[in-house]
Short mmCIF file of C-alpha atoms in Angstrom, two decimals:
data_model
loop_
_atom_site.label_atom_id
_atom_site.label_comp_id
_atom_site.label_asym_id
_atom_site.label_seq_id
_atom_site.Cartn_x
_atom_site.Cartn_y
_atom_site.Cartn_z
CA UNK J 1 -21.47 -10.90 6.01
CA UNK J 2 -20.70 -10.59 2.08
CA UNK J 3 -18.00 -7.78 3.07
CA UNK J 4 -20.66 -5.01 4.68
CA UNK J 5 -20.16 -3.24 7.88
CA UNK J 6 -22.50 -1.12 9.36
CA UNK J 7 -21.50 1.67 11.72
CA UNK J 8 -22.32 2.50 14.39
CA UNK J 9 -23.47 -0.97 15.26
CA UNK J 10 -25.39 0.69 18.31
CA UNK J 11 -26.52 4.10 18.89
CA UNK J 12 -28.57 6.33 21.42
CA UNK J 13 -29.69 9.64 20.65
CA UNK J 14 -32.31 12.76 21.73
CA UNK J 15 -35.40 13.58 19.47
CA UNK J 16 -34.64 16.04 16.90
CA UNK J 17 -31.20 15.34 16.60
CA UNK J 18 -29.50 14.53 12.91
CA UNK J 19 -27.91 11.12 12.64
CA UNK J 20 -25.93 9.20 10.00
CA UNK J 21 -25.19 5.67 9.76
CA UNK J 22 -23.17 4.47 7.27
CA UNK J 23 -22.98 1.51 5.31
CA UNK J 24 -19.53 0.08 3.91
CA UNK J 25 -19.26 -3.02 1.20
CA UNK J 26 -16.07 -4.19 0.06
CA UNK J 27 -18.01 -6.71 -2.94
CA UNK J 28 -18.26 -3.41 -5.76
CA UNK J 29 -21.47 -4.45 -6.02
CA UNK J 30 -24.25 -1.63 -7.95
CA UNK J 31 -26.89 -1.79 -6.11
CA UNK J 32 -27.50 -0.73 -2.37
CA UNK J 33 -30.40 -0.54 0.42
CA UNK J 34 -31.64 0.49 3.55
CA UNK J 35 -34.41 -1.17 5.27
CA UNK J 36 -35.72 -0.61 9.11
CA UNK J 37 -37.18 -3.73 11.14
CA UNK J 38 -39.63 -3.27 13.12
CA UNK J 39 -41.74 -5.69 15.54
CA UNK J 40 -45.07 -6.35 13.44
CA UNK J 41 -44.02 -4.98 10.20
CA UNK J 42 -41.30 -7.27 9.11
CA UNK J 43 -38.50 -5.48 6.90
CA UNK J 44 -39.60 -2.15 5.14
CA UNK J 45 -37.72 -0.57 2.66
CA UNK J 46 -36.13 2.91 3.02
CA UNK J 47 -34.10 4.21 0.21
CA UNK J 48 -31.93 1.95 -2.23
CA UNK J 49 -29.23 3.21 -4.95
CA UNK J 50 -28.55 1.54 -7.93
CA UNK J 51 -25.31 3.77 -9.04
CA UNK J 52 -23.07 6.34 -7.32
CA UNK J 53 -25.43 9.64 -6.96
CA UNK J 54 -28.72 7.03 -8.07
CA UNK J 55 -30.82 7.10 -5.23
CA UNK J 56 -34.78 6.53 -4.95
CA UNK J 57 -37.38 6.27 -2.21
CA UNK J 58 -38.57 3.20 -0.62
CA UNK J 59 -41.97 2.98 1.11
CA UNK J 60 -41.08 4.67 4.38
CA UNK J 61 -38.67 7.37 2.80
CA UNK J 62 -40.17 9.87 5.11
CA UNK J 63 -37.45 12.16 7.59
CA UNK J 64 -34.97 9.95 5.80
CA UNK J 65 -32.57 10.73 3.21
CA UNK J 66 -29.17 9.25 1.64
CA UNK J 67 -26.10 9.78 -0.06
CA UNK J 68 -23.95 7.29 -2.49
CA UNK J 69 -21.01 9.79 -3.57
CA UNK J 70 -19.05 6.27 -3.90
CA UNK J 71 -19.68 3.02 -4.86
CA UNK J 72 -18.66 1.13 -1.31
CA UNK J 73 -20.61 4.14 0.73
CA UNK J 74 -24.35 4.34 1.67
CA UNK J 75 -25.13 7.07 4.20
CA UNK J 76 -28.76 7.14 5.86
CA UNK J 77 -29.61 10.23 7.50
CA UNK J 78 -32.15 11.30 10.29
CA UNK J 79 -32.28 15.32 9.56
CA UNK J 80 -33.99 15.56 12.72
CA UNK J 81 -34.62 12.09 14.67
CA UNK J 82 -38.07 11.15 16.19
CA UNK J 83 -39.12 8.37 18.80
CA UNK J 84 -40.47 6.60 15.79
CA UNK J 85 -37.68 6.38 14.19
CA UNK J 86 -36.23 3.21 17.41
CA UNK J 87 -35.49 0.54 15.05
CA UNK J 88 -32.72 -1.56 13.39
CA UNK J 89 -31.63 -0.60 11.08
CA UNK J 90 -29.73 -2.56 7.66
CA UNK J 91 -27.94 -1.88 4.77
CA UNK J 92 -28.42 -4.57 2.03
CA UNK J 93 -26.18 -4.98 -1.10
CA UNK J 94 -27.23 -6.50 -4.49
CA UNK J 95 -24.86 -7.78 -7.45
CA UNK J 96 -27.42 -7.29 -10.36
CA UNK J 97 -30.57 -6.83 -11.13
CA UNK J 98 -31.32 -10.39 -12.19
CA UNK J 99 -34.13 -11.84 -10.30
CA UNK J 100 -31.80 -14.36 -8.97
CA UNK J 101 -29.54 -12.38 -7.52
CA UNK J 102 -30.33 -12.40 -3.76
CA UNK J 103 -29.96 -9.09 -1.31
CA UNK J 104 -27.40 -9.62 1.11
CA UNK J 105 -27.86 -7.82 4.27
CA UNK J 106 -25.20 -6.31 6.98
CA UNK J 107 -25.38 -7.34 10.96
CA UNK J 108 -27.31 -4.06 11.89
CA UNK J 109 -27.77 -0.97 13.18
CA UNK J 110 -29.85 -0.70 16.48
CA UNK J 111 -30.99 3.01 16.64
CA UNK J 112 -32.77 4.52 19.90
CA UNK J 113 -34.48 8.05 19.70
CA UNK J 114 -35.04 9.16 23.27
CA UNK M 1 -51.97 -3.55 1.20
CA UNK M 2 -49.52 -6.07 2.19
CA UNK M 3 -48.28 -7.83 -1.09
CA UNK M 4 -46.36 -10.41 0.37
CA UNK M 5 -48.36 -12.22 3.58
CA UNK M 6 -46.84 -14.44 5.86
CA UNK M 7 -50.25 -15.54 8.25
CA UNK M 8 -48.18 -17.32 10.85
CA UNK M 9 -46.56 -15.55 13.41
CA UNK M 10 -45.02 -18.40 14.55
CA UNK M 11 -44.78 -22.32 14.27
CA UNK M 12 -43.33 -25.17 17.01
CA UNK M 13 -41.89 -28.19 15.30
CA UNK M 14 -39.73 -31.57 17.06
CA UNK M 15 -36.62 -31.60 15.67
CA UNK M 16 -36.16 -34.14 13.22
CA UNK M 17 -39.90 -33.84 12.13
CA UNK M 18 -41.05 -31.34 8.62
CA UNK M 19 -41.08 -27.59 9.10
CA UNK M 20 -43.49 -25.47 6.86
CA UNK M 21 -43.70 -22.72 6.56
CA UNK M 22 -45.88 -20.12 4.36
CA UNK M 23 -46.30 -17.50 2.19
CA UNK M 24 -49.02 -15.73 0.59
CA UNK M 25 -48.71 -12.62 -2.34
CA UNK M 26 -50.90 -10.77 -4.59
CA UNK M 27 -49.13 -9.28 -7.19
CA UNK M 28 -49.17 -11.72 -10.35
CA UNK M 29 -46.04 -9.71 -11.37
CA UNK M 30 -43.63 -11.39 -9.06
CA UNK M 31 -41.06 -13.32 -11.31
CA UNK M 32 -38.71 -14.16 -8.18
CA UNK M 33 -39.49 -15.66 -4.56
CA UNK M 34 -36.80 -15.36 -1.96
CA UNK M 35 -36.56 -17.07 1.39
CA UNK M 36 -34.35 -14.89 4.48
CA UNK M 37 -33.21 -16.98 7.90
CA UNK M 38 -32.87 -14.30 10.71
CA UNK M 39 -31.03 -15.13 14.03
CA UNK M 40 -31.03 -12.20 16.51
CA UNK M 41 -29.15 -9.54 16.33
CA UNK M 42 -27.51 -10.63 12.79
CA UNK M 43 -28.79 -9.46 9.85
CA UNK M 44 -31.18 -11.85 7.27
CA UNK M 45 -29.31 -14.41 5.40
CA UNK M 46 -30.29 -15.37 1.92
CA UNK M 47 -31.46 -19.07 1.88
CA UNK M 48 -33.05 -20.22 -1.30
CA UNK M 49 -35.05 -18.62 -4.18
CA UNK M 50 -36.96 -20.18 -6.94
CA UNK M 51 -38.26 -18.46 -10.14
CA UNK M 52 -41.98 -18.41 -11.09
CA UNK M 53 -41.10 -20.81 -13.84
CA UNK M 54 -40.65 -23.12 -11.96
CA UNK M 55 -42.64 -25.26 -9.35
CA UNK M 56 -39.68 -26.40 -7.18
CA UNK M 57 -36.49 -25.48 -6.49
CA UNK M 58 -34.38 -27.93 -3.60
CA UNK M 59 -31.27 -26.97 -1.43
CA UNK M 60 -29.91 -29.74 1.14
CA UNK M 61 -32.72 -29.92 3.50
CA UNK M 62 -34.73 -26.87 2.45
CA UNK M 63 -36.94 -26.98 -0.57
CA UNK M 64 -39.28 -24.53 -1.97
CA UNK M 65 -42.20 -25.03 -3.76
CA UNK M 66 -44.66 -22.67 -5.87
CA UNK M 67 -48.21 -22.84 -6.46
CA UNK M 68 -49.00 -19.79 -8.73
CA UNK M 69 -52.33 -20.22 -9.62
CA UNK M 70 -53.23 -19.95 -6.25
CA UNK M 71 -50.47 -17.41 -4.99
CA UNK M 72 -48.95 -19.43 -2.46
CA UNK M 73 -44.76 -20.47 -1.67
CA UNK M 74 -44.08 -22.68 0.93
CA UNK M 75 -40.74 -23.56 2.59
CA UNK M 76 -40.05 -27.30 3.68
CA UNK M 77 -37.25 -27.86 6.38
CA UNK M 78 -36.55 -31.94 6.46
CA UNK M 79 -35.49 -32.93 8.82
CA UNK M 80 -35.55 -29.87 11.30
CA UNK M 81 -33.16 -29.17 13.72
CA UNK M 82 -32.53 -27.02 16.85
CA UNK M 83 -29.86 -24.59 14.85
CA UNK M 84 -32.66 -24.11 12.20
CA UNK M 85 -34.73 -22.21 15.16
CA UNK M 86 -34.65 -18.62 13.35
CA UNK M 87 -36.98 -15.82 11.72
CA UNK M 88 -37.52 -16.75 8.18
CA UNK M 89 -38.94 -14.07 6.06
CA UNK M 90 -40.79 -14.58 2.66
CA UNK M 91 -39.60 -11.96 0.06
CA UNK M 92 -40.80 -11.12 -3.46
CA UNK M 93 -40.09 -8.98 -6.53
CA UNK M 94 -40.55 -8.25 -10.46
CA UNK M 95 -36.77 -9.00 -11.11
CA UNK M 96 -34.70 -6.00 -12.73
CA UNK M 97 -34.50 -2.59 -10.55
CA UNK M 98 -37.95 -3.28 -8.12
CA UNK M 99 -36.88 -3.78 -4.67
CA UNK M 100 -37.52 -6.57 -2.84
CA UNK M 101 -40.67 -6.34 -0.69
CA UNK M 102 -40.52 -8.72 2.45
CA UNK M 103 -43.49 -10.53 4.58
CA UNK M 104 -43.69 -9.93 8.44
CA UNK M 105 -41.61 -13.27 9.33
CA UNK M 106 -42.44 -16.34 10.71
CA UNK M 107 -40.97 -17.19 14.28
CA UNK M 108 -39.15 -21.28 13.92
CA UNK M 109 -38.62 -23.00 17.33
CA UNK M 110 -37.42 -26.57 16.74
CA UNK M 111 -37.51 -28.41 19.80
CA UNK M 112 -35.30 -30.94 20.97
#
């Protein structure tokens, strides 16, 4: 699991409620992500850091934002959750930015809006 | 527009026989090809890569090759087994801060 947890690893929740997960590496690795998978769209990326307080969008940023205040901590929040927003959820951590230097991804977060 | 296109949804293969599977992408300003493995409910692993320098890059039993004149990566699995049965996901990017950008996944059943 390259030293990521993911928590919480499942979660169920009512539409327009705020949720965080949280993503935890124990590599000191730079570079962080969140992705959502979803059946017929493969992974799509959410928001990634590249430094403590660096944050930028991915392509489905929207009703999701983040927080890096340190380097081991990745927060994705919901402000308000919506049905559309059922996925799984994972965090992804990077060691550079050289082209060979895979993502390495976390077991999960499996999110239900009700 | 998809960037990164992986046609088959799935693909059936005996174990012990070749596994391929494909990839598709359209921007020329990909430097770095990644292949992902994806059992349920564990998050992708990181398999092999190759850079767009090269034509080939070979890992064991998986080997990747790269036609870039027509856009194309392909994964070779020799010979395929039942553990290899998996998602595998396709993933690109211009190497330095771009994220990665991922195809849909291609479902591997290798059948004993």
């Amino acid at each position: 699991d390259a030293g990521i947890t993911q928590s919480p690893r499942h979660k169920v929740t009512e539409t327009g409620t705020p949720v965080t997960l949280r993503c935890h590496q124990t590599e000191n690795h730079r570079y962080m992500y969140w992705y959502r998978q979803d059946p017929g769209h493969g992974l799509r990326l959410i928001h990634y850091s590249y430094g403590v307080k660096d944050t930028d969008k991915g392509e489905v940023s929207d009703g999701y934002s983040v927080s890096r205040s340190k380097t081991e901590d990745f927060l994705l929040t919901l402000e308000s959750a919506t049905s559309s927003q059922t996925s799984v959820y994972f965090c992804a951590i990077r060691e550079s930015s050289m082209g060979n230097s895979p993502l390495h991804f976390g077991n999960g977060t499996r999110l239900t809006v009700t | 527009d998809q960037q990164v296109k992986q046609n088959s949804p799935s693909l059936s293969v005996q174990e012990g026989r070749i596994s391929i599977l494909n990839c598709d992408y359209t921007n020329s300003m990909f430097d770095y090809f990644l292949w992902y493995k994806k059992y349920p409910a564990e998050g992708p692993t990181f398999l092999i890569s190759i850079s767009s320098i090269k034509d080939k890059n070979e890992d064991g039993r998986f080997t990747v090759f790269l036609n870039k004149s027509a856009k194309h990566l392909s994964l070779h699995i020799v010979p395929s087994q039942p553990g290899d049965s998996a998602v595998y996901f396709c993933a690109a990017w211009n190497s330095g801060n771009t994220p990665l950008v991922f195809g849909k996944g291609t479902r591997l059943s290798v059948i004993a």
